[in-house]
PDB file of C-alpha atoms in Angstrom:
ATOM      1  CA  UNK A   1      15.894 -14.063 -50.031  1.00 52.00           C
ATOM      2  CA  UNK A   2      15.407 -13.444 -46.442  1.00 65.00           C
ATOM      3  CA  UNK A   3      13.984 -15.792 -43.410  1.00 63.00           C
ATOM      4  CA  UNK A   4      11.683 -13.221 -42.078  1.00 62.00           C
ATOM      5  CA  UNK A   5       9.709 -12.181 -46.166  1.00 72.00           C
ATOM      6  CA  UNK A   6       9.571 -16.209 -46.128  1.00 70.00           C
ATOM      7  CA  UNK A   7       7.546 -16.997 -42.227  1.00 64.00           C
ATOM      8  CA  UNK A   8       5.548 -13.514 -44.835  1.00 70.00           C
ATOM      9  CA  UNK A   9       4.512 -15.831 -47.527  1.00 78.00           C
ATOM     10  CA  UNK A  10       3.841 -18.696 -45.211  1.00 69.00           C
ATOM     11  CA  UNK A  11       1.785 -17.073 -42.979  1.00 67.00           C
ATOM     12  CA  UNK A  12      -0.521 -15.693 -46.357  1.00 71.00           C
ATOM     13  CA  UNK A  13      -0.488 -18.934 -47.697  1.00 73.00           C
ATOM     14  CA  UNK A  14      -2.118 -22.070 -45.012  1.00 67.00           C
ATOM     15  CA  UNK A  15      -5.119 -21.543 -43.825  1.00 62.00           C
ATOM     16  CA  UNK A  16      -4.629 -21.683 -39.993  1.00 62.00           C
ATOM     17  CA  UNK A  17      -1.234 -19.957 -38.693  1.00 56.00           C
ATOM     18  CA  UNK A  18      -2.790 -19.926 -35.054  1.00 57.00           C
ATOM     19  CA  UNK A  19      -0.109 -21.854 -33.750  1.00 55.00           C
ATOM     20  CA  UNK A  20       2.070 -20.230 -35.807  1.00 63.00           C
ATOM     21  CA  UNK A  21       4.906 -17.688 -34.031  1.00 61.00           C
ATOM     22  CA  UNK A  22       6.806 -19.217 -31.513  1.00 70.00           C
ATOM     23  CA  UNK A  23       9.911 -20.649 -31.446  1.00 82.00           C
ATOM     24  CA  UNK A  24       7.180 -23.197 -29.684  1.00 92.00           C
ATOM     25  CA  UNK A  25       3.945 -24.400 -30.573  1.00 93.00           C
ATOM     26  CA  UNK A  26       1.814 -25.095 -27.982  1.00 94.00           C
ATOM     27  CA  UNK A  27      -1.109 -27.023 -28.607  1.00 94.00           C
ATOM     28  CA  UNK A  28      -2.907 -26.941 -25.240  1.00 93.00           C
ATOM     29  CA  UNK A  29      -5.668 -29.020 -26.303  1.00 95.00           C
ATOM     30  CA  UNK A  30      -2.917 -32.089 -25.684  1.00 96.00           C
ATOM     31  CA  UNK A  31      -0.661 -29.699 -23.184  1.00 97.00           C
ATOM     32  CA  UNK A  32       2.357 -29.554 -24.977  1.00 97.00           C
ATOM     33  CA  UNK A  33       4.757 -28.454 -27.046  1.00 97.00           C
ATOM     34  CA  UNK A  34       6.303 -29.091 -30.350  1.00 97.00           C
ATOM     35  CA  UNK A  35       9.816 -28.062 -32.041  1.00 96.00           C
ATOM     36  CA  UNK A  36      11.140 -29.033 -34.724  1.00 95.00           C
ATOM     37  CA  UNK A  37      15.118 -27.643 -35.875  1.00 93.00           C
ATOM     38  CA  UNK A  38      17.124 -28.153 -39.221  1.00 93.00           C
ATOM     39  CA  UNK A  39      20.726 -28.686 -38.988  1.00 95.00           C
ATOM     40  CA  UNK A  40      22.357 -28.860 -42.798  1.00 95.00           C
ATOM     41  CA  UNK A  41      26.664 -30.109 -43.748  1.00 94.00           C
ATOM     42  CA  UNK A  42      28.430 -26.479 -44.388  1.00 92.00           C
ATOM     43  CA  UNK A  43      25.535 -24.038 -43.192  1.00 91.00           C
ATOM     44  CA  UNK A  44      24.790 -25.210 -40.030  1.00 93.00           C
ATOM     45  CA  UNK A  45      28.125 -26.938 -39.208  1.00 94.00           C
ATOM     46  CA  UNK A  46      31.051 -28.443 -41.220  1.00 95.00           C
ATOM     47  CA  UNK A  47      32.862 -31.859 -40.007  1.00 95.00           C
ATOM     48  CA  UNK A  48      36.045 -29.337 -39.644  1.00 94.00           C
ATOM     49  CA  UNK A  49      34.919 -28.469 -37.306  1.00 95.00           C
ATOM     50  CA  UNK A  50      33.245 -30.875 -35.160  1.00 97.00           C
ATOM     51  CA  UNK A  51      33.026 -34.272 -34.375  1.00 97.00           C
ATOM     52  CA  UNK A  52      30.649 -37.321 -34.686  1.00 97.00           C
ATOM     53  CA  UNK A  53      29.378 -37.138 -31.571  1.00 98.00           C
ATOM     54  CA  UNK A  54      30.046 -33.253 -30.229  1.00 98.00           C
ATOM     55  CA  UNK A  55      27.451 -32.367 -33.567  1.00 98.00           C
ATOM     56  CA  UNK A  56      24.956 -35.486 -32.192  1.00 98.00           C
ATOM     57  CA  UNK A  57      24.823 -33.290 -28.977  1.00 98.00           C
ATOM     58  CA  UNK A  58      24.648 -29.855 -30.276  1.00 98.00           C
ATOM     59  CA  UNK A  59      21.887 -30.609 -32.287  1.00 97.00           C
ATOM     60  CA  UNK A  60      19.467 -32.341 -29.263  1.00 98.00           C
ATOM     61  CA  UNK A  61      20.622 -29.023 -27.675  1.00 98.00           C
ATOM     62  CA  UNK A  62      19.109 -26.175 -29.809  1.00 96.00           C
ATOM     63  CA  UNK A  63      15.654 -28.478 -29.921  1.00 97.00           C
ATOM     64  CA  UNK A  64      15.516 -28.673 -26.266  1.00 98.00           C
ATOM     65  CA  UNK A  65      16.567 -24.709 -25.589  1.00 98.00           C
ATOM     66  CA  UNK A  66      13.748 -24.148 -27.660  1.00 97.00           C
ATOM     67  CA  UNK A  67      11.493 -26.945 -25.475  1.00 98.00           C
ATOM     68  CA  UNK A  68      12.897 -24.833 -22.196  1.00 98.00           C
ATOM     69  CA  UNK A  69      13.022 -21.304 -23.749  1.00 97.00           C
ATOM     70  CA  UNK A  70       8.355 -22.165 -23.825  1.00 97.00           C
ATOM     71  CA  UNK A  71       9.086 -23.448 -20.841  1.00 97.00           C
ATOM     72  CA  UNK A  72       7.962 -26.855 -20.774  1.00 98.00           C
ATOM     73  CA  UNK A  73       9.679 -29.909 -19.587  1.00 98.00           C
ATOM     74  CA  UNK A  74      11.580 -32.045 -22.236  1.00 98.00           C
ATOM     75  CA  UNK A  75      10.498 -35.036 -22.715  1.00 98.00           C
ATOM     76  CA  UNK A  76      10.480 -36.569 -26.245  1.00 98.00           C
ATOM     77  CA  UNK A  77      13.216 -36.036 -29.497  1.00 98.00           C
ATOM     78  CA  UNK A  78      12.474 -37.739 -33.034  1.00 98.00           C
ATOM     79  CA  UNK A  79      15.278 -37.585 -35.377  1.00 97.00           C
ATOM     80  CA  UNK A  80      15.136 -37.318 -39.520  1.00 97.00           C
ATOM     81  CA  UNK A  81      18.549 -38.393 -40.825  1.00 96.00           C
ATOM     82  CA  UNK A  82      19.435 -37.413 -44.462  1.00 96.00           C
ATOM     83  CA  UNK A  83      23.523 -39.027 -45.025  1.00 96.00           C
ATOM     84  CA  UNK A  84      25.596 -39.010 -47.646  1.00 95.00           C
ATOM     85  CA  UNK A  85      27.156 -42.571 -49.185  1.00 93.00           C
ATOM     86  CA  UNK A  86      30.866 -41.419 -47.130  1.00 92.00           C
ATOM     87  CA  UNK A  87      29.141 -41.702 -44.421  1.00 94.00           C
ATOM     88  CA  UNK A  88      30.725 -44.221 -42.926  1.00 94.00           C
ATOM     89  CA  UNK A  89      29.221 -46.875 -39.112  1.00 95.00           C
ATOM     90  CA  UNK A  90      32.027 -44.886 -36.564  1.00 96.00           C
ATOM     91  CA  UNK A  91      30.427 -41.771 -37.498  1.00 96.00           C
ATOM     92  CA  UNK A  92      26.556 -42.396 -36.778  1.00 96.00           C
ATOM     93  CA  UNK A  93      27.645 -44.381 -33.964  1.00 97.00           C
ATOM     94  CA  UNK A  94      28.637 -41.393 -32.504  1.00 98.00           C
ATOM     95  CA  UNK A  95      26.683 -39.131 -33.729  1.00 97.00           C
ATOM     96  CA  UNK A  96      23.943 -40.940 -32.095  1.00 97.00           C
ATOM     97  CA  UNK A  97      25.818 -41.687 -28.668  1.00 98.00           C
ATOM     98  CA  UNK A  98      25.812 -37.305 -28.410  1.00 98.00           C
ATOM     99  CA  UNK A  99      22.082 -36.990 -29.109  1.00 98.00           C
ATOM    100  CA  UNK A 100      22.059 -40.392 -26.419  1.00 97.00           C
ATOM    101  CA  UNK A 101      24.248 -38.804 -23.636  1.00 98.00           C
ATOM    102  CA  UNK A 102      22.487 -34.738 -24.484  1.00 98.00           C
ATOM    103  CA  UNK A 103      18.950 -36.790 -23.944  1.00 98.00           C
ATOM    104  CA  UNK A 104      19.720 -38.418 -20.261  1.00 98.00           C
ATOM    105  CA  UNK A 105      21.183 -35.358 -19.151  1.00 97.00           C
ATOM    106  CA  UNK A 106      17.590 -34.387 -19.398  1.00 98.00           C
ATOM    107  CA  UNK A 107      15.800 -37.194 -18.885  1.00 98.00           C
ATOM    108  CA  UNK A 108      14.578 -36.947 -22.868  1.00 98.00           C
ATOM    109  CA  UNK A 109      13.493 -39.367 -24.707  1.00 98.00           C
ATOM    110  CA  UNK A 110      14.421 -41.007 -28.368  1.00 97.00           C
ATOM    111  CA  UNK A 111      11.457 -42.103 -30.669  1.00 97.00           C
ATOM    112  CA  UNK A 112      12.019 -41.702 -33.360  1.00 95.00           C
ATOM    113  CA  UNK A 113      13.110 -40.745 -36.385  1.00 94.00           C
ATOM    114  CA  UNK A 114      13.330 -41.137 -40.015  1.00 94.00           C
ATOM    115  CA  UNK A 115      17.295 -41.814 -41.754  1.00 93.00           C
ATOM    116  CA  UNK A 116      16.950 -40.939 -46.331  1.00 95.00           C
ATOM    117  CA  UNK A 117      20.443 -41.398 -48.021  1.00 94.00           C
ATOM    118  CA  UNK A 118      21.420 -38.045 -49.459  1.00 93.00           C
ATOM    119  CA  UNK A 119      23.482 -36.704 -52.901  1.00 91.00           C
ATOM    120  CA  UNK A 120      26.090 -34.974 -50.465  1.00 91.00           C
ATOM    121  CA  UNK A 121      25.767 -33.313 -47.158  1.00 95.00           C
ATOM    122  CA  UNK A 122      24.080 -33.354 -43.527  1.00 97.00           C
ATOM    123  CA  UNK A 123      20.963 -33.297 -42.986  1.00 97.00           C
ATOM    124  CA  UNK A 124      19.761 -33.170 -39.589  1.00 97.00           C
ATOM    125  CA  UNK A 125      15.684 -32.938 -38.795  1.00 97.00           C
ATOM    126  CA  UNK A 126      15.146 -32.622 -35.102  1.00 97.00           C
ATOM    127  CA  UNK A 127      11.676 -32.529 -33.418  1.00 97.00           C
ATOM    128  CA  UNK A 128      11.421 -31.463 -29.436  1.00 98.00           C
ATOM    129  CA  UNK A 129       8.376 -32.091 -27.705  1.00 98.00           C
ATOM    130  CA  UNK A 130       7.564 -30.788 -24.356  1.00 98.00           C
ATOM    131  CA  UNK A 131       5.367 -31.539 -21.432  1.00 98.00           C
ATOM    132  CA  UNK A 132       3.371 -27.885 -20.334  1.00 97.00           C
ATOM    133  CA  UNK A 133       2.436 -29.660 -17.087  1.00 97.00           C
ATOM    134  CA  UNK A 134       2.069 -27.526 -13.100  1.00 95.00           C
ATOM    135  CA  UNK A 135       4.290 -24.505 -16.641  1.00 97.00           C
ATOM    136  CA  UNK A 136       3.454 -21.434 -16.410  1.00 97.00           C
ATOM    137  CA  UNK A 137       3.514 -21.415 -20.958  1.00 97.00           C
ATOM    138  CA  UNK A 138       5.335 -18.187 -22.777  1.00 97.00           C
ATOM    139  CA  UNK A 139       4.454 -16.291 -25.674  1.00 95.00           C
ATOM    140  CA  UNK A 140       6.703 -13.799 -27.474  1.00 95.00           C
ATOM    141  CA  UNK A 141       3.838 -11.453 -27.761  1.00 95.00           C
ATOM    142  CA  UNK A 142       3.540 -11.441 -24.126  1.00 97.00           C
ATOM    143  CA  UNK A 143       5.919  -8.937 -23.252  1.00 98.00           C
ATOM    144  CA  UNK A 144       3.580  -5.185 -21.510  1.00 98.00           C
ATOM    145  CA  UNK A 145       5.441  -2.490 -21.089  1.00 98.00           C
ATOM    146  CA  UNK A 146       7.734  -1.818 -17.762  1.00 98.00           C
ATOM    147  CA  UNK A 147       8.598  -5.540 -18.440  1.00 98.00           C
ATOM    148  CA  UNK A 148      12.311  -5.867 -17.566  1.00 98.00           C
ATOM    149  CA  UNK A 149      13.891  -7.764 -19.596  1.00 98.00           C
ATOM    150  CA  UNK A 150      16.167 -10.399 -18.173  1.00 98.00           C
ATOM    151  CA  UNK A 151      18.910 -12.444 -19.672  1.00 98.00           C
ATOM    152  CA  UNK A 152      20.679 -16.572 -18.515  1.00 97.00           C
ATOM    153  CA  UNK A 153      24.020 -16.405 -19.001  1.00 93.00           C
ATOM    154  CA  UNK A 154      26.918 -14.899 -20.872  1.00 97.00           C
ATOM    155  CA  UNK A 155      26.342 -13.624 -24.197  1.00 98.00           C
ATOM    156  CA  UNK A 156      29.122 -13.588 -27.531  1.00 97.00           C
ATOM    157  CA  UNK A 157      30.948 -17.164 -26.311  1.00 97.00           C
ATOM    158  CA  UNK A 158      29.703 -19.057 -29.820  1.00 97.00           C
ATOM    159  CA  UNK A 159      30.671 -16.555 -31.856  1.00 96.00           C
ATOM    160  CA  UNK A 160      33.814 -15.410 -30.664  1.00 97.00           C
ATOM    161  CA  UNK A 161      34.941 -19.200 -31.171  1.00 97.00           C
ATOM    162  CA  UNK A 162      33.487 -19.882 -34.113  1.00 96.00           C
ATOM    163  CA  UNK A 163      36.263 -17.468 -35.719  1.00 96.00           C
ATOM    164  CA  UNK A 164      38.643 -19.552 -33.257  1.00 97.00           C
ATOM    165  CA  UNK A 165      37.782 -22.444 -35.114  1.00 96.00           C
ATOM    166  CA  UNK A 166      37.762 -20.857 -38.686  1.00 95.00           C
ATOM    167  CA  UNK A 167      41.133 -19.434 -37.563  1.00 95.00           C
ATOM    168  CA  UNK A 168      42.817 -21.722 -36.494  1.00 95.00           C
ATOM    169  CA  UNK A 169      43.329 -20.783 -33.124  1.00 95.00           C
ATOM    170  CA  UNK A 170      43.248 -23.103 -29.921  1.00 94.00           C
ATOM    171  CA  UNK A 171      42.795 -21.479 -26.778  1.00 93.00           C
ATOM    172  CA  UNK A 172      40.428 -19.622 -25.826  1.00 95.00           C
ATOM    173  CA  UNK A 173      39.250 -23.638 -25.285  1.00 96.00           C
ATOM    174  CA  UNK A 174      35.321 -22.469 -22.703  1.00 97.00           C
ATOM    175  CA  UNK A 175      35.173 -20.521 -26.111  1.00 97.00           C
ATOM    176  CA  UNK A 176      35.818 -23.127 -29.278  1.00 97.00           C
ATOM    177  CA  UNK A 177      33.550 -25.720 -26.713  1.00 97.00           C
ATOM    178  CA  UNK A 178      30.721 -23.008 -26.135  1.00 97.00           C
ATOM    179  CA  UNK A 179      29.665 -23.364 -30.323  1.00 97.00           C
ATOM    180  CA  UNK A 180      30.768 -26.496 -30.512  1.00 97.00           C
ATOM    181  CA  UNK A 181      27.882 -27.884 -27.635  1.00 97.00           C
ATOM    182  CA  UNK A 182      26.544 -25.219 -26.219  1.00 96.00           C
ATOM    183  CA  UNK A 183      25.842 -25.128 -22.152  1.00 96.00           C
ATOM    184  CA  UNK A 184      21.749 -24.073 -21.971  1.00 96.00           C
ATOM    185  CA  UNK A 185      20.202 -24.087 -18.548  1.00 94.00           C
ATOM    186  CA  UNK A 186      17.065 -26.302 -17.308  1.00 96.00           C
ATOM    187  CA  UNK A 187      17.312 -24.430 -14.338  1.00 97.00           C
ATOM    188  CA  UNK A 188      16.386 -21.007 -15.166  1.00 97.00           C
ATOM    189  CA  UNK A 189      13.471 -21.987 -17.339  1.00 98.00           C
ATOM    190  CA  UNK A 190      12.336 -23.863 -14.420  1.00 97.00           C
ATOM    191  CA  UNK A 191      12.603 -21.185 -12.447  1.00 98.00           C
ATOM    192  CA  UNK A 192      11.107 -19.307 -14.963  1.00 97.00           C
ATOM    193  CA  UNK A 193       7.259 -20.881 -15.644  1.00 97.00           C
ATOM    194  CA  UNK A 194       7.179 -22.596 -12.634  1.00 96.00           C
ATOM    195  CA  UNK A 195       6.890 -19.304 -10.323  1.00 95.00           C
ATOM    196  CA  UNK A 196       5.661 -17.305 -12.642  1.00 93.00           C
ATOM    197  CA  UNK A 197       2.101 -16.695 -12.272  1.00 90.00           C
ATOM    198  CA  UNK A 198       1.661 -13.762 -14.471  1.00 95.00           C
ATOM    199  CA  UNK A 199       2.476 -13.234 -18.471  1.00 97.00           C
ATOM    200  CA  UNK A 200       5.682 -13.755 -19.581  1.00 98.00           C
ATOM    201  CA  UNK A 201       7.719 -13.371 -23.028  1.00 98.00           C
ATOM    202  CA  UNK A 202      11.167 -15.761 -23.671  1.00 98.00           C
ATOM    203  CA  UNK A 203      13.112 -16.707 -26.180  1.00 97.00           C
ATOM    204  CA  UNK A 204      16.511 -18.134 -26.075  1.00 97.00           C
ATOM    205  CA  UNK A 205      19.502 -16.773 -27.867  1.00 96.00           C
ATOM    206  CA  UNK A 206      20.026 -18.743 -31.247  1.00 94.00           C
ATOM    207  CA  UNK A 207      20.049 -15.690 -32.806  1.00 94.00           C
ATOM    208  CA  UNK A 208      21.819 -13.091 -31.370  1.00 95.00           C
ATOM    209  CA  UNK A 209      20.237 -11.042 -27.127  1.00 97.00           C
ATOM    210  CA  UNK A 210      19.132  -8.632 -30.358  1.00 97.00           C
ATOM    211  CA  UNK A 211      17.186 -10.757 -32.234  1.00 96.00           C
ATOM    212  CA  UNK A 212      15.581 -12.031 -29.548  1.00 97.00           C
ATOM    213  CA  UNK A 213      14.056  -8.674 -28.095  1.00 98.00           C
ATOM    214  CA  UNK A 214      13.596  -7.368 -31.332  1.00 97.00           C
ATOM    215  CA  UNK A 215      10.626 -10.181 -31.916  1.00 96.00           C
ATOM    216  CA  UNK A 216       9.280  -9.797 -28.966  1.00 97.00           C
ATOM    217  CA  UNK A 217       8.557  -6.696 -28.744  1.00 98.00           C
ATOM    218  CA  UNK A 218       7.354  -6.245 -32.613  1.00 96.00           C
ATOM    219  CA  UNK A 219       5.887  -9.388 -31.582  1.00 95.00           C
ATOM    220  CA  UNK A 220       3.408  -7.601 -28.291  1.00 97.00           C
ATOM    221  CA  UNK A 221       3.638  -4.200 -29.938  1.00 97.00           C
ATOM    222  CA  UNK A 222       6.004  -2.381 -27.984  1.00 98.00           C
ATOM    223  CA  UNK A 223       9.507  -1.183 -27.918  1.00 98.00           C
ATOM    224  CA  UNK A 224      12.548  -2.520 -25.917  1.00 98.00           C
ATOM    225  CA  UNK A 225      15.634  -0.798 -24.160  1.00 98.00           C
ATOM    226  CA  UNK A 226      18.501  -2.605 -23.461  1.00 98.00           C
ATOM    227  CA  UNK A 227      22.003  -1.383 -22.294  1.00 97.00           C
ATOM    228  CA  UNK A 228      24.570  -3.608 -24.010  1.00 97.00           C
ATOM    229  CA  UNK A 229      27.392  -2.806 -20.291  1.00 96.00           C
ATOM    230  CA  UNK A 230      24.643  -5.659 -18.781  1.00 97.00           C
ATOM    231  CA  UNK A 231      25.132  -8.139 -20.894  1.00 98.00           C
ATOM    232  CA  UNK A 232      27.437 -10.882 -18.865  1.00 98.00           C
ATOM    233  CA  UNK A 233      29.713 -11.805 -20.893  1.00 98.00           C
ATOM    234  CA  UNK A 234      33.398 -13.668 -21.464  1.00 97.00           C
ATOM    235  CA  UNK A 235      36.195 -10.747 -21.171  1.00 97.00           C
ATOM    236  CA  UNK A 236      38.153 -13.122 -22.798  1.00 97.00           C
ATOM    237  CA  UNK A 237      36.765 -12.363 -25.904  1.00 97.00           C
ATOM    238  CA  UNK A 238      37.986  -8.569 -25.768  1.00 95.00           C
ATOM    239  CA  UNK A 239      41.387 -10.116 -26.715  1.00 91.00           C
ATOM    240  CA  UNK A 240      40.910 -12.475 -29.720  1.00 94.00           C
ATOM    241  CA  UNK A 241      41.606  -9.860 -32.645  1.00 89.00           C
ATOM    242  CA  UNK A 242      41.861  -6.000 -32.843  1.00 84.00           C
ATOM    243  CA  UNK A 243      39.695  -6.493 -35.810  1.00 88.00           C
ATOM    244  CA  UNK A 244      37.035  -7.859 -34.191  1.00 89.00           C
ATOM    245  CA  UNK A 245      34.711  -6.053 -32.877  1.00 92.00           C
ATOM    246  CA  UNK A 246      33.490  -7.965 -29.425  1.00 95.00           C
ATOM    247  CA  UNK A 247      30.177  -5.802 -29.449  1.00 94.00           C
ATOM    248  CA  UNK A 248      28.941  -7.366 -31.932  1.00 93.00           C
ATOM    249  CA  UNK A 249      29.497 -11.671 -31.099  1.00 96.00           C
ATOM    250  CA  UNK A 250      27.164  -9.790 -28.067  1.00 96.00           C
ATOM    251  CA  UNK A 251      24.691  -7.851 -29.876  1.00 96.00           C
ATOM    252  CA  UNK A 252      24.761 -10.229 -33.318  1.00 94.00           C
ATOM    253  CA  UNK A 253      26.857 -13.408 -32.919  1.00 92.00           C
ATOM    254  CA  UNK A 254      23.916 -15.982 -31.590  1.00 92.00           C
ATOM    255  CA  UNK A 255      23.877 -19.702 -30.474  1.00 95.00           C
ATOM    256  CA  UNK A 256      24.350 -18.696 -27.363  1.00 97.00           C
ATOM    257  CA  UNK A 257      21.175 -20.226 -25.969  1.00 97.00           C
ATOM    258  CA  UNK A 258      20.466 -18.459 -23.037  1.00 98.00           C
ATOM    259  CA  UNK A 259      17.315 -17.334 -22.405  1.00 98.00           C
ATOM    260  CA  UNK A 260      15.939 -14.154 -22.647  1.00 98.00           C
ATOM    261  CA  UNK A 261      12.723 -12.777 -20.945  1.00 98.00           C
ATOM    262  CA  UNK A 262      10.231  -9.922 -20.526  1.00 98.00           C
ATOM    263  CA  UNK A 263       8.618 -10.277 -16.766  1.00 98.00           C
ATOM    264  CA  UNK A 264       7.155  -7.792 -14.490  1.00 97.00           C
ATOM    265  CA  UNK A 265       8.648  -5.926 -11.950  1.00 97.00           C
ATOM    266  CA  UNK A 266       7.042  -7.604  -9.430  1.00 96.00           C
ATOM    267  CA  UNK A 267       7.951 -10.395 -10.743  1.00 97.00           C
ATOM    268  CA  UNK A 268      11.255 -10.289 -11.131  1.00 97.00           C
ATOM    269  CA  UNK A 269      12.222  -9.671  -7.503  1.00 96.00           C
ATOM    270  CA  UNK A 270      10.489 -13.076  -6.619  1.00 94.00           C
ATOM    271  CA  UNK A 271      13.203 -14.632  -8.940  1.00 96.00           C
ATOM    272  CA  UNK A 272      16.235 -12.338  -9.248  1.00 93.00           C
ATOM    273  CA  UNK A 273      17.589 -13.161  -5.179  1.00 94.00           C
ATOM    274  CA  UNK A 274      18.836 -16.854  -7.295  1.00 95.00           C
ATOM    275  CA  UNK A 275      21.411 -15.194  -8.694  1.00 95.00           C
ATOM    276  CA  UNK A 276      20.941 -16.967 -12.282  1.00 97.00           C
ATOM    277  CA  UNK A 277      19.279 -14.193 -14.769  1.00 98.00           C
ATOM    278  CA  UNK A 278      20.578 -10.610 -15.151  1.00 98.00           C
ATOM    279  CA  UNK A 279      18.592  -7.175 -15.498  1.00 98.00           C
ATOM    280  CA  UNK A 280      19.635  -6.221 -18.923  1.00 98.00           C
ATOM    281  CA  UNK A 281      16.198  -3.420 -20.415  1.00 98.00           C
ATOM    282  CA  UNK A 282      13.329  -3.081 -20.488  1.00 98.00           C
ATOM    283  CA  UNK A 283       9.593  -2.478 -22.069  1.00 98.00           C
ATOM    284  CA  UNK A 284       7.922   0.842 -22.891  1.00 98.00           C
ATOM    285  CA  UNK A 285       5.748   1.755 -25.074  1.00 98.00           C
ATOM    286  CA  UNK A 286       5.920   1.005 -28.767  1.00 97.00           C
ATOM    287  CA  UNK A 287       8.131   4.017 -29.897  1.00 96.00           C
ATOM    288  CA  UNK A 288       9.939   3.945 -33.594  1.00 95.00           C
ATOM    289  CA  UNK A 289      11.604   1.556 -33.872  1.00 95.00           C
ATOM    290  CA  UNK A 290      10.877  -1.757 -32.163  1.00 96.00           C
ATOM    291  CA  UNK A 291      14.720  -1.609 -30.512  1.00 97.00           C
ATOM    292  CA  UNK A 292      17.128   0.599 -28.999  1.00 97.00           C
ATOM    293  CA  UNK A 293      20.001  -0.806 -27.886  1.00 97.00           C
ATOM    294  CA  UNK A 294      22.952   2.004 -25.715  1.00 95.00           C
ATOM    295  CA  UNK A 295      25.654   1.792 -23.422  1.00 92.00           C
ATOM    296  CA  UNK A 296      27.765   4.591 -22.297  1.00 89.00           C
ATOM    297  CA  UNK A 297      29.335   5.663 -25.387  1.00 86.00           C
ATOM    298  CA  UNK A 298      26.467   5.528 -28.158  1.00 85.00           C
ATOM    299  CA  UNK A 299      22.974   4.619 -29.004  1.00 90.00           C
ATOM    300  CA  UNK A 300      22.212   2.959 -31.656  1.00 91.00           C
ATOM    301  CA  UNK A 301      18.454   2.027 -33.158  1.00 92.00           C
ATOM    302  CA  UNK A 302      16.731  -0.946 -34.771  1.00 92.00           C
ATOM    303  CA  UNK A 303      14.109  -0.450 -37.248  1.00 91.00           C
ATOM    304  CA  UNK A 304      14.550  -3.993 -39.240  1.00 88.00           C
ATOM    305  CA  UNK A 305      15.929  -7.019 -37.981  1.00 84.00           C
ATOM    306  CA  UNK A 306      17.736  -7.447 -41.580  1.00 67.00           C
ATOM    307  CA  UNK A 307      19.873  -4.160 -40.760  1.00 45.00           C
ATOM    308  CA  UNK A 308      21.502  -5.276 -37.088  1.00 45.00           C
ATOM    309  CA  UNK A 309      24.283  -6.613 -38.242  1.00 39.00           C
ATOM    310  CA  UNK A 310      26.119  -3.293 -38.399  1.00 39.00           C
ATOM    311  CA  UNK A 311      29.519  -2.169 -36.272  1.00 35.00           C
ATOM    312  CA  UNK A 312      27.873  -1.657 -32.899  1.00 41.00           C
ATOM    313  CA  UNK A 313      30.636   2.008 -33.474  1.00 39.00           C
TER     314      UNK A 313
END
């Protein structure tokens, strides 16, 4: 069963879904956003590739990224862990050091959580809470026709780094580190949510840039067009393997945790001189497909996210 099918079942089963739809729920009456992500050993991570410290850091970062993508200020974390008996005290200490150092970097307080046993694998579930004070909060349904699509940072590095880890290739190490401890930008989130007054849509690229743009267009009942040649990426991913089309890493790789936003042209003119965001496309009126991708040689239409992992050939 696919994730989108599960979400449809949840939406038609629950008696209220007014706060469901974005990665963070915006609880306006309390002035907060809240999100929760889970990581499961041998599905989301492997101890063959990472250390307890880096695992702790990434576990925190993936939740902080969702708060930043909402436009809010990350404030609090709770951590739930399910651990098998094979885990020793050193693992727990290093894991929490990774979380603590990350929290300190973003001025976040860890306020609690839960610890239970598990039969075999490690289960991590983190809840992040952000403050909406003095911030304009995003929604993926806020995009409008003629909005520009912008992104912060490079795409494809994390997927390339994971490939290197699986193939036991040690270089380029910078790509491996992008996968193990993603570099997320508090400044990029603040630039938009502090300076833009009009509605805007923003997500992170946790599931890939195609996933983010597709969901923004679909939630806004519009379509989007992006130019692959304009998407920033690390040139080193081109030469990693002759058997890999590096464009797939850029478009579908995920886990780069860069921000993808749809904002008005006027708003982009206001912030583009900061050189944090790159324009990669625009929102259009609703067409047959939610997303159209082009480069100098070809074009691709994306009708469903289930079919996005096709080669861009």
